[in-house]
Amino acid sequence: MKKTIIEISLGIIIVALGIWLYNSIMTPVRFDNDYTKRRDACAEKLKSIRTLEEAYKQTYGCYTGSFDTLINRLMNEDSMRVVSKVTNYDLIPADVDINEMTELEAVKKGYITRKEIYVNPITKLREDGKLAISDEEIQNVRFVPYPKGENLEFTLAADKIEKGGFLVPVFECKVDLKDLMSDADNQLVINKIAELERINRFPGWKVGDLTQAITDGNFE
């Protein structure tokens, strides 16, 4: 009887140790998989925010640090200036090939007419194949995709820096890793942040930079 109890106890201990060992191995693996999934989800949103900011700068000459301004103005104003070109074929003599002259020459002779029009920036982005998200997704682009249900927003800022004697517009949009992974194992989050800081990497995900004129993302 005593032998049976010992065997059962040993069996329970072995099973418990096996579970502990499995969790010890799999917890960091699950964290890394979740980290990658969240990074990729953030990257897609940050790319869309960058596209919107670049359209805003093309339209208004600067970036904005306000999501309300960014979204509302781009969606609701016909404010992006574009130049359309019309070839006046009926004015081109039969012996003239406009392909053999510059566009400026063709404009001066009246063979080509340029016309400035103002269009909606979002519509233009979609026509050019630069934006594939819906209006609802644009409205929600400010929200970090994780943790679910938190309604955490990306941090958005804009400024101007001096470069070559000129003031150059810059912007930055980011989320800190401690916020993105706030529902994950705290020690693993601390370890990941320390790992990134050790190699001089921003502990989170972002596009743009307030200290230099770039629009790159650190996930690229």
PDB file of C-alpha atoms in Angstrom:
ATOM      1  CA  MET A   1       0.000   0.000   0.000  1.00  0.00           C
ATOM      2  CA  LYS A   2       2.820   2.335   0.961  1.00  0.00           C
ATOM      3  CA  LYS A   3       4.605   1.533  -2.297  1.00  0.00           C
ATOM      4  CA  THR A   4       1.462   2.350  -4.281  1.00  0.00           C
ATOM      5  CA  ILE A   5       1.104   5.723  -2.541  1.00  0.00           C
ATOM      6  CA  ILE A   6       4.747   6.542  -3.277  1.00  0.00           C
ATOM      7  CA  GLU A   7       4.328   5.576  -6.945  1.00  0.00           C
ATOM      8  CA  ILE A   8       1.194   7.724  -7.260  1.00  0.00           C
ATOM      9  CA  SER A   9       2.926  10.657  -5.560  1.00  0.00           C
ATOM     10  CA  LEU A  10       5.936  10.334  -7.835  1.00  0.00           C
ATOM     11  CA  GLY A  11       3.614  10.170 -10.839  1.00  0.00           C
ATOM     12  CA  ILE A  12       1.883  13.391  -9.759  1.00  0.00           C
ATOM     13  CA  ILE A  13       5.240  15.082  -9.217  1.00  0.00           C
ATOM     14  CA  ILE A  14       6.467  13.975 -12.646  1.00  0.00           C
ATOM     15  CA  VAL A  15       3.297  15.265 -14.323  1.00  0.00           C
ATOM     16  CA  ALA A  16       3.539  18.565 -12.424  1.00  0.00           C
ATOM     17  CA  LEU A  17       7.187  18.957 -13.385  1.00  0.00           C
ATOM     18  CA  GLY A  18       6.316  18.181 -16.997  1.00  0.00           C
ATOM     19  CA  ILE A  19       3.604  20.844 -17.012  1.00  0.00           C
ATOM     20  CA  TRP A  20       5.958  23.342 -15.369  1.00  0.00           C
ATOM     21  CA  LEU A  21       8.700  22.583 -17.882  1.00  0.00           C
ATOM     22  CA  TYR A  22       6.284  22.848 -20.818  1.00  0.00           C
ATOM     23  CA  ASN A  23       4.991  26.220 -19.601  1.00  0.00           C
ATOM     24  CA  SER A  24       8.551  27.425 -18.976  1.00  0.00           C
ATOM     25  CA  ILE A  25       9.374  26.688 -22.596  1.00  0.00           C
ATOM     26  CA  MET A  26       6.116  27.772 -24.181  1.00  0.00           C
ATOM     27  CA  THR A  27       5.461  31.034 -22.282  1.00  0.00           C
ATOM     28  CA  PRO A  28       8.333  32.907 -24.011  1.00  0.00           C
ATOM     29  CA  VAL A  29       7.377  31.293 -27.333  1.00  0.00           C
ATOM     30  CA  ARG A  30       3.759  32.445 -26.985  1.00  0.00           C
ATOM     31  CA  PHE A  31       4.983  35.915 -25.995  1.00  0.00           C
ATOM     32  CA  ASP A  32       7.206  36.155 -29.078  1.00  0.00           C
ATOM     33  CA  ASN A  33       4.363  34.991 -31.343  1.00  0.00           C
ATOM     34  CA  ASP A  34       1.985  37.538 -29.788  1.00  0.00           C
ATOM     35  CA  TYR A  35       4.648  40.244 -30.030  1.00  0.00           C
ATOM     36  CA  THR A  36       5.074  39.571 -33.750  1.00  0.00           C
ATOM     37  CA  LYS A  37       1.306  39.527 -34.349  1.00  0.00           C
ATOM     38  CA  ARG A  38       0.846  42.845 -32.592  1.00  0.00           C
ATOM     39  CA  ARG A  39       3.830  44.382 -34.365  1.00  0.00           C
ATOM     40  CA  ASP A  40       2.383  43.449 -37.766  1.00  0.00           C
ATOM     41  CA  ALA A  41      -1.077  44.772 -36.867  1.00  0.00           C
ATOM     42  CA  CYS A  42       0.421  48.072 -35.695  1.00  0.00           C
ATOM     43  CA  ALA A  43       2.585  48.292 -38.813  1.00  0.00           C
ATOM     44  CA  GLU A  44      -0.452  48.171 -41.099  1.00  0.00           C
ATOM     45  CA  LYS A  45      -2.145  51.008 -39.220  1.00  0.00           C
ATOM     46  CA  LEU A  46       1.029  53.085 -39.044  1.00  0.00           C
ATOM     47  CA  LYS A  47       1.507  52.714 -42.806  1.00  0.00           C
ATOM     48  CA  SER A  48      -2.034  54.036 -43.352  1.00  0.00           C
ATOM     49  CA  ILE A  49      -1.403  56.943 -40.965  1.00  0.00           C
ATOM     50  CA  ARG A  50       1.779  57.763 -42.878  1.00  0.00           C
ATOM     51  CA  THR A  51      -0.134  57.753 -46.166  1.00  0.00           C
ATOM     52  CA  LEU A  52      -2.725  60.122 -44.691  1.00  0.00           C
ATOM     53  CA  GLU A  53      -0.058  62.423 -43.252  1.00  0.00           C
ATOM     54  CA  GLU A  54       1.782  62.581 -46.584  1.00  0.00           C
ATOM     55  CA  ALA A  55      -1.487  63.469 -48.330  1.00  0.00           C
ATOM     56  CA  TYR A  56      -2.142  66.116 -45.681  1.00  0.00           C
ATOM     57  CA  LYS A  57       1.294  67.641 -46.246  1.00  0.00           C
ATOM     58  CA  GLN A  58       0.801  67.607 -50.022  1.00  0.00           C
ATOM     59  CA  THR A  59      -2.523  69.363 -49.535  1.00  0.00           C
ATOM     60  CA  TYR A  60      -1.828  71.829 -46.730  1.00  0.00           C
ATOM     61  CA  GLY A  61       1.967  72.173 -46.783  1.00  0.00           C
ATOM     62  CA  CYS A  62       2.603  70.711 -43.340  1.00  0.00           C
ATOM     63  CA  TYR A  63       1.882  67.690 -41.155  1.00  0.00           C
ATOM     64  CA  THR A  64      -0.610  67.687 -38.292  1.00  0.00           C
ATOM     65  CA  GLY A  65      -0.373  66.318 -34.769  1.00  0.00           C
ATOM     66  CA  SER A  66      -4.149  65.961 -34.437  1.00  0.00           C
ATOM     67  CA  PHE A  67      -6.032  62.871 -35.575  1.00  0.00           C
ATOM     68  CA  ASP A  68      -9.277  64.874 -35.632  1.00  0.00           C
ATOM     69  CA  THR A  69      -7.764  67.419 -38.006  1.00  0.00           C
ATOM     70  CA  LEU A  70      -6.049  64.775 -40.114  1.00  0.00           C
ATOM     71  CA  ILE A  71      -9.126  62.638 -40.633  1.00  0.00           C
ATOM     72  CA  ASN A  72     -11.828  65.288 -40.839  1.00  0.00           C
ATOM     73  CA  ARG A  73     -10.045  67.581 -43.283  1.00  0.00           C
ATOM     74  CA  LEU A  74      -8.895  64.816 -45.607  1.00  0.00           C
ATOM     75  CA  MET A  75     -12.298  63.153 -45.670  1.00  0.00           C
ATOM     76  CA  ASN A  76     -14.510  66.231 -45.913  1.00  0.00           C
ATOM     77  CA  GLU A  77     -12.651  68.861 -47.950  1.00  0.00           C
ATOM     78  CA  ASP A  78     -11.999  69.070 -51.690  1.00  0.00           C
ATOM     79  CA  SER A  79      -8.620  70.595 -51.015  1.00  0.00           C
ATOM     80  CA  MET A  80      -5.932  68.662 -52.915  1.00  0.00           C
ATOM     81  CA  ARG A  81      -4.711  70.563 -55.963  1.00  0.00           C
ATOM     82  CA  VAL A  82      -4.076  68.425 -59.019  1.00  0.00           C
ATOM     83  CA  VAL A  83      -3.216  69.386 -62.572  1.00  0.00           C
ATOM     84  CA  SER A  84      -5.150  67.725 -65.353  1.00  0.00           C
ATOM     85  CA  LYS A  85      -3.941  67.724 -68.956  1.00  0.00           C
ATOM     86  CA  VAL A  86      -6.114  67.714 -72.042  1.00  0.00           C
ATOM     87  CA  THR A  87      -4.650  67.116 -75.502  1.00  0.00           C
ATOM     88  CA  ASN A  88      -6.382  69.312 -78.088  1.00  0.00           C
ATOM     89  CA  TYR A  89      -6.111  66.976 -81.063  1.00  0.00           C
ATOM     90  CA  ASP A  90      -8.251  69.224 -83.272  1.00  0.00           C
ATOM     91  CA  LEU A  91      -5.631  71.999 -83.013  1.00  0.00           C
ATOM     92  CA  ILE A  92      -2.646  69.821 -83.878  1.00  0.00           C
ATOM     93  CA  PRO A  93      -1.595  70.070 -87.577  1.00  0.00           C
ATOM     94  CA  ALA A  94      -1.334  66.793 -89.445  1.00  0.00           C
ATOM     95  CA  ASP A  95       2.411  67.193 -89.921  1.00  0.00           C
ATOM     96  CA  VAL A  96       3.098  67.809 -86.209  1.00  0.00           C
ATOM     97  CA  ASP A  97       3.985  65.060 -83.751  1.00  0.00           C
ATOM     98  CA  ILE A  98       3.640  66.418 -80.205  1.00  0.00           C
ATOM     99  CA  ASN A  99       5.644  63.442 -78.946  1.00  0.00           C
ATOM    100  CA  GLU A 100       8.691  65.099 -80.496  1.00  0.00           C
ATOM    101  CA  MET A 101       8.321  68.267 -78.414  1.00  0.00           C
ATOM    102  CA  THR A 102       8.367  68.990 -74.701  1.00  0.00           C
ATOM    103  CA  GLU A 103       5.135  69.339 -72.797  1.00  0.00           C
ATOM    104  CA  LEU A 104       5.904  73.003 -72.175  1.00  0.00           C
ATOM    105  CA  GLU A 105       6.263  73.616 -75.924  1.00  0.00           C
ATOM    106  CA  ALA A 106       2.972  71.822 -76.563  1.00  0.00           C
ATOM    107  CA  VAL A 107       1.253  73.950 -73.911  1.00  0.00           C
ATOM    108  CA  LYS A 108       2.614  77.184 -75.421  1.00  0.00           C
ATOM    109  CA  LYS A 109       1.299  76.211 -78.861  1.00  0.00           C
ATOM    110  CA  GLY A 110      -2.097  75.292 -77.417  1.00  0.00           C
ATOM    111  CA  TYR A 111      -1.809  71.616 -78.275  1.00  0.00           C
ATOM    112  CA  ILE A 112      -2.088  70.712 -74.596  1.00  0.00           C
ATOM    113  CA  THR A 113      -4.199  72.516 -72.008  1.00  0.00           C
ATOM    114  CA  ARG A 114      -3.381  72.334 -68.340  1.00  0.00           C
ATOM    115  CA  LYS A 115      -6.134  72.816 -65.810  1.00  0.00           C
ATOM    116  CA  GLU A 116      -5.857  73.001 -62.025  1.00  0.00           C
ATOM    117  CA  ILE A 117      -8.675  71.401 -60.081  1.00  0.00           C
ATOM    118  CA  TYR A 118      -9.261  70.612 -56.422  1.00  0.00           C
ATOM    119  CA  VAL A 119     -10.278  67.110 -55.395  1.00  0.00           C
ATOM    120  CA  ASN A 120     -10.937  65.221 -52.202  1.00  0.00           C
ATOM    121  CA  PRO A 121      -7.605  63.826 -50.889  1.00  0.00           C
ATOM    122  CA  ILE A 122      -9.065  60.471 -49.804  1.00  0.00           C
ATOM    123  CA  THR A 123     -10.729  59.981 -53.185  1.00  0.00           C
ATOM    124  CA  LYS A 124      -7.437  60.819 -54.931  1.00  0.00           C
ATOM    125  CA  LEU A 125      -5.472  58.391 -52.759  1.00  0.00           C
ATOM    126  CA  ARG A 126      -7.887  55.615 -53.626  1.00  0.00           C
ATOM    127  CA  GLU A 127      -7.837  56.438 -57.332  1.00  0.00           C
ATOM    128  CA  ASP A 128      -4.032  56.277 -57.256  1.00  0.00           C
ATOM    129  CA  GLY A 129      -4.099  52.928 -55.425  1.00  0.00           C
ATOM    130  CA  LYS A 130      -2.341  54.355 -52.357  1.00  0.00           C
ATOM    131  CA  LEU A 131      -5.121  53.751 -49.837  1.00  0.00           C
ATOM    132  CA  ALA A 132      -7.150  50.578 -49.563  1.00  0.00           C
ATOM    133  CA  ILE A 133      -8.924  51.020 -46.228  1.00  0.00           C
ATOM    134  CA  SER A 134     -12.605  51.915 -45.803  1.00  0.00           C
ATOM    135  CA  ASP A 135     -14.039  55.134 -44.365  1.00  0.00           C
ATOM    136  CA  GLU A 136     -14.758  53.305 -41.103  1.00  0.00           C
ATOM    137  CA  GLU A 137     -11.164  52.073 -40.927  1.00  0.00           C
ATOM    138  CA  ILE A 138      -9.933  55.634 -41.520  1.00  0.00           C
ATOM    139  CA  GLN A 139     -12.066  56.847 -38.607  1.00  0.00           C
ATOM    140  CA  ASN A 140     -10.559  54.130 -36.380  1.00  0.00           C
ATOM    141  CA  VAL A 141      -6.974  54.337 -37.642  1.00  0.00           C
ATOM    142  CA  ARG A 142      -5.962  56.254 -34.503  1.00  0.00           C
ATOM    143  CA  PHE A 143      -6.624  53.261 -32.242  1.00  0.00           C
ATOM    144  CA  VAL A 144      -3.881  50.758 -31.417  1.00  0.00           C
ATOM    145  CA  PRO A 145      -5.170  47.259 -32.349  1.00  0.00           C
ATOM    146  CA  TYR A 146      -4.062  45.742 -28.994  1.00  0.00           C
ATOM    147  CA  PRO A 147      -4.873  45.169 -26.190  1.00  0.00           C
ATOM    148  CA  LYS A 148      -8.413  44.477 -27.353  1.00  0.00           C
ATOM    149  CA  GLY A 149     -11.099  46.756 -25.985  1.00  0.00           C
ATOM    150  CA  GLU A 150      -8.673  49.292 -24.504  1.00  0.00           C
ATOM    151  CA  ASN A 151      -9.269  52.105 -27.061  1.00  0.00           C
ATOM    152  CA  LEU A 152      -5.599  53.019 -26.761  1.00  0.00           C
ATOM    153  CA  GLU A 153      -4.573  55.676 -29.301  1.00  0.00           C
ATOM    154  CA  PHE A 154      -1.292  56.054 -31.142  1.00  0.00           C
ATOM    155  CA  THR A 155       0.666  59.132 -30.084  1.00  0.00           C
ATOM    156  CA  LEU A 156       0.721  61.595 -32.989  1.00  0.00           C
ATOM    157  CA  ALA A 157       2.864  64.739 -33.125  1.00  0.00           C
ATOM    158  CA  ALA A 158       4.047  67.188 -35.774  1.00  0.00           C
ATOM    159  CA  ASP A 159       6.662  69.923 -35.840  1.00  0.00           C
ATOM    160  CA  LYS A 160       9.191  71.709 -38.058  1.00  0.00           C
ATOM    161  CA  ILE A 161      12.963  71.340 -37.862  1.00  0.00           C
ATOM    162  CA  GLU A 162      15.752  73.350 -39.434  1.00  0.00           C
ATOM    163  CA  LYS A 163      17.590  71.644 -42.245  1.00  0.00           C
ATOM    164  CA  GLY A 164      19.935  73.426 -44.654  1.00  0.00           C
ATOM    165  CA  GLY A 165      18.651  76.795 -43.545  1.00  0.00           C
ATOM    166  CA  PHE A 166      15.009  75.858 -44.128  1.00  0.00           C
ATOM    167  CA  LEU A 167      12.208  74.789 -41.809  1.00  0.00           C
ATOM    168  CA  VAL A 168      11.168  71.280 -42.775  1.00  0.00           C
ATOM    169  CA  PRO A 169       7.871  69.707 -41.608  1.00  0.00           C
ATOM    170  CA  VAL A 170       8.197  66.456 -39.646  1.00  0.00           C
ATOM    171  CA  PHE A 171       5.777  64.121 -37.910  1.00  0.00           C
ATOM    172  CA  GLU A 172       5.914  61.069 -35.674  1.00  0.00           C
ATOM    173  CA  CYS A 173       3.303  58.460 -34.816  1.00  0.00           C
ATOM    174  CA  LYS A 174       4.095  55.762 -32.268  1.00  0.00           C
ATOM    175  CA  VAL A 175       3.000  53.350 -29.569  1.00  0.00           C
ATOM    176  CA  ASP A 176       5.210  52.261 -26.661  1.00  0.00           C
ATOM    177  CA  LEU A 177       5.740  48.541 -26.169  1.00  0.00           C
ATOM    178  CA  LYS A 178       4.705  48.753 -22.510  1.00  0.00           C
ATOM    179  CA  ASP A 179       1.275  49.977 -23.639  1.00  0.00           C
ATOM    180  CA  LEU A 180       0.926  47.641 -26.600  1.00  0.00           C
ATOM    181  CA  MET A 181       1.812  44.594 -24.441  1.00  0.00           C
ATOM    182  CA  SER A 182       0.222  45.793 -21.194  1.00  0.00           C
ATOM    183  CA  ASP A 183      -1.807  42.595 -20.828  1.00  0.00           C
ATOM    184  CA  ALA A 184       1.196  40.299 -21.415  1.00  0.00           C
ATOM    185  CA  ASP A 185       3.653  38.845 -18.887  1.00  0.00           C
ATOM    186  CA  ASN A 186       5.199  41.918 -17.250  1.00  0.00           C
ATOM    187  CA  GLN A 187       8.679  40.439 -16.848  1.00  0.00           C
ATOM    188  CA  LEU A 188       8.818  39.368 -20.477  1.00  0.00           C
ATOM    189  CA  VAL A 189       7.766  42.889 -21.509  1.00  0.00           C
ATOM    190  CA  ILE A 190      10.517  44.382 -19.326  1.00  0.00           C
ATOM    191  CA  ASN A 191      13.034  41.971 -20.854  1.00  0.00           C
ATOM    192  CA  LYS A 192      11.982  42.871 -24.410  1.00  0.00           C
ATOM    193  CA  ILE A 193      12.198  46.617 -23.715  1.00  0.00           C
ATOM    194  CA  ALA A 194      15.664  46.182 -22.203  1.00  0.00           C
ATOM    195  CA  GLU A 195      16.734  44.129 -25.221  1.00  0.00           C
ATOM    196  CA  LEU A 196      15.610  46.859 -27.648  1.00  0.00           C
ATOM    197  CA  GLU A 197      17.150  49.685 -25.624  1.00  0.00           C
ATOM    198  CA  ARG A 198      20.431  47.785 -25.448  1.00  0.00           C
ATOM    199  CA  ILE A 199      20.724  47.983 -29.249  1.00  0.00           C
ATOM    200  CA  ASN A 200      19.467  51.613 -29.339  1.00  0.00           C
ATOM    201  CA  ARG A 201      16.073  50.704 -30.788  1.00  0.00           C
ATOM    202  CA  PHE A 202      12.867  52.501 -29.877  1.00  0.00           C
ATOM    203  CA  PRO A 203      10.919  50.202 -27.491  1.00  0.00           C
ATOM    204  CA  GLY A 204       7.758  50.159 -29.544  1.00  0.00           C
ATOM    205  CA  TRP A 205       6.613  50.844 -33.096  1.00  0.00           C
ATOM    206  CA  LYS A 206       6.538  54.113 -34.975  1.00  0.00           C
ATOM    207  CA  VAL A 207       6.703  55.958 -38.288  1.00  0.00           C
ATOM    208  CA  GLY A 208       8.388  59.287 -38.831  1.00  0.00           C
ATOM    209  CA  ASP A 209      10.610  61.160 -36.407  1.00  0.00           C
ATOM    210  CA  LEU A 210      10.445  64.574 -34.776  1.00  0.00           C
ATOM    211  CA  THR A 211      14.226  65.014 -34.871  1.00  0.00           C
ATOM    212  CA  GLN A 212      14.895  64.191 -38.524  1.00  0.00           C
ATOM    213  CA  ALA A 213      13.071  64.518 -41.842  1.00  0.00           C
ATOM    214  CA  ILE A 214      12.166  60.877 -42.412  1.00  0.00           C
ATOM    215  CA  THR A 215       8.887  58.992 -42.741  1.00  0.00           C
ATOM    216  CA  ASP A 216      10.315  55.491 -42.354  1.00  0.00           C
ATOM    217  CA  GLY A 217       8.847  52.996 -39.905  1.00  0.00           C
ATOM    218  CA  ASN A 218      11.100  51.103 -37.477  1.00  0.00           C
ATOM    219  CA  PHE A 219       9.231  47.912 -38.438  1.00  0.00           C
ATOM    220  CA  GLU A 220      10.472  48.154 -42.037  1.00  0.00           C
TER     221      GLU A 220
END
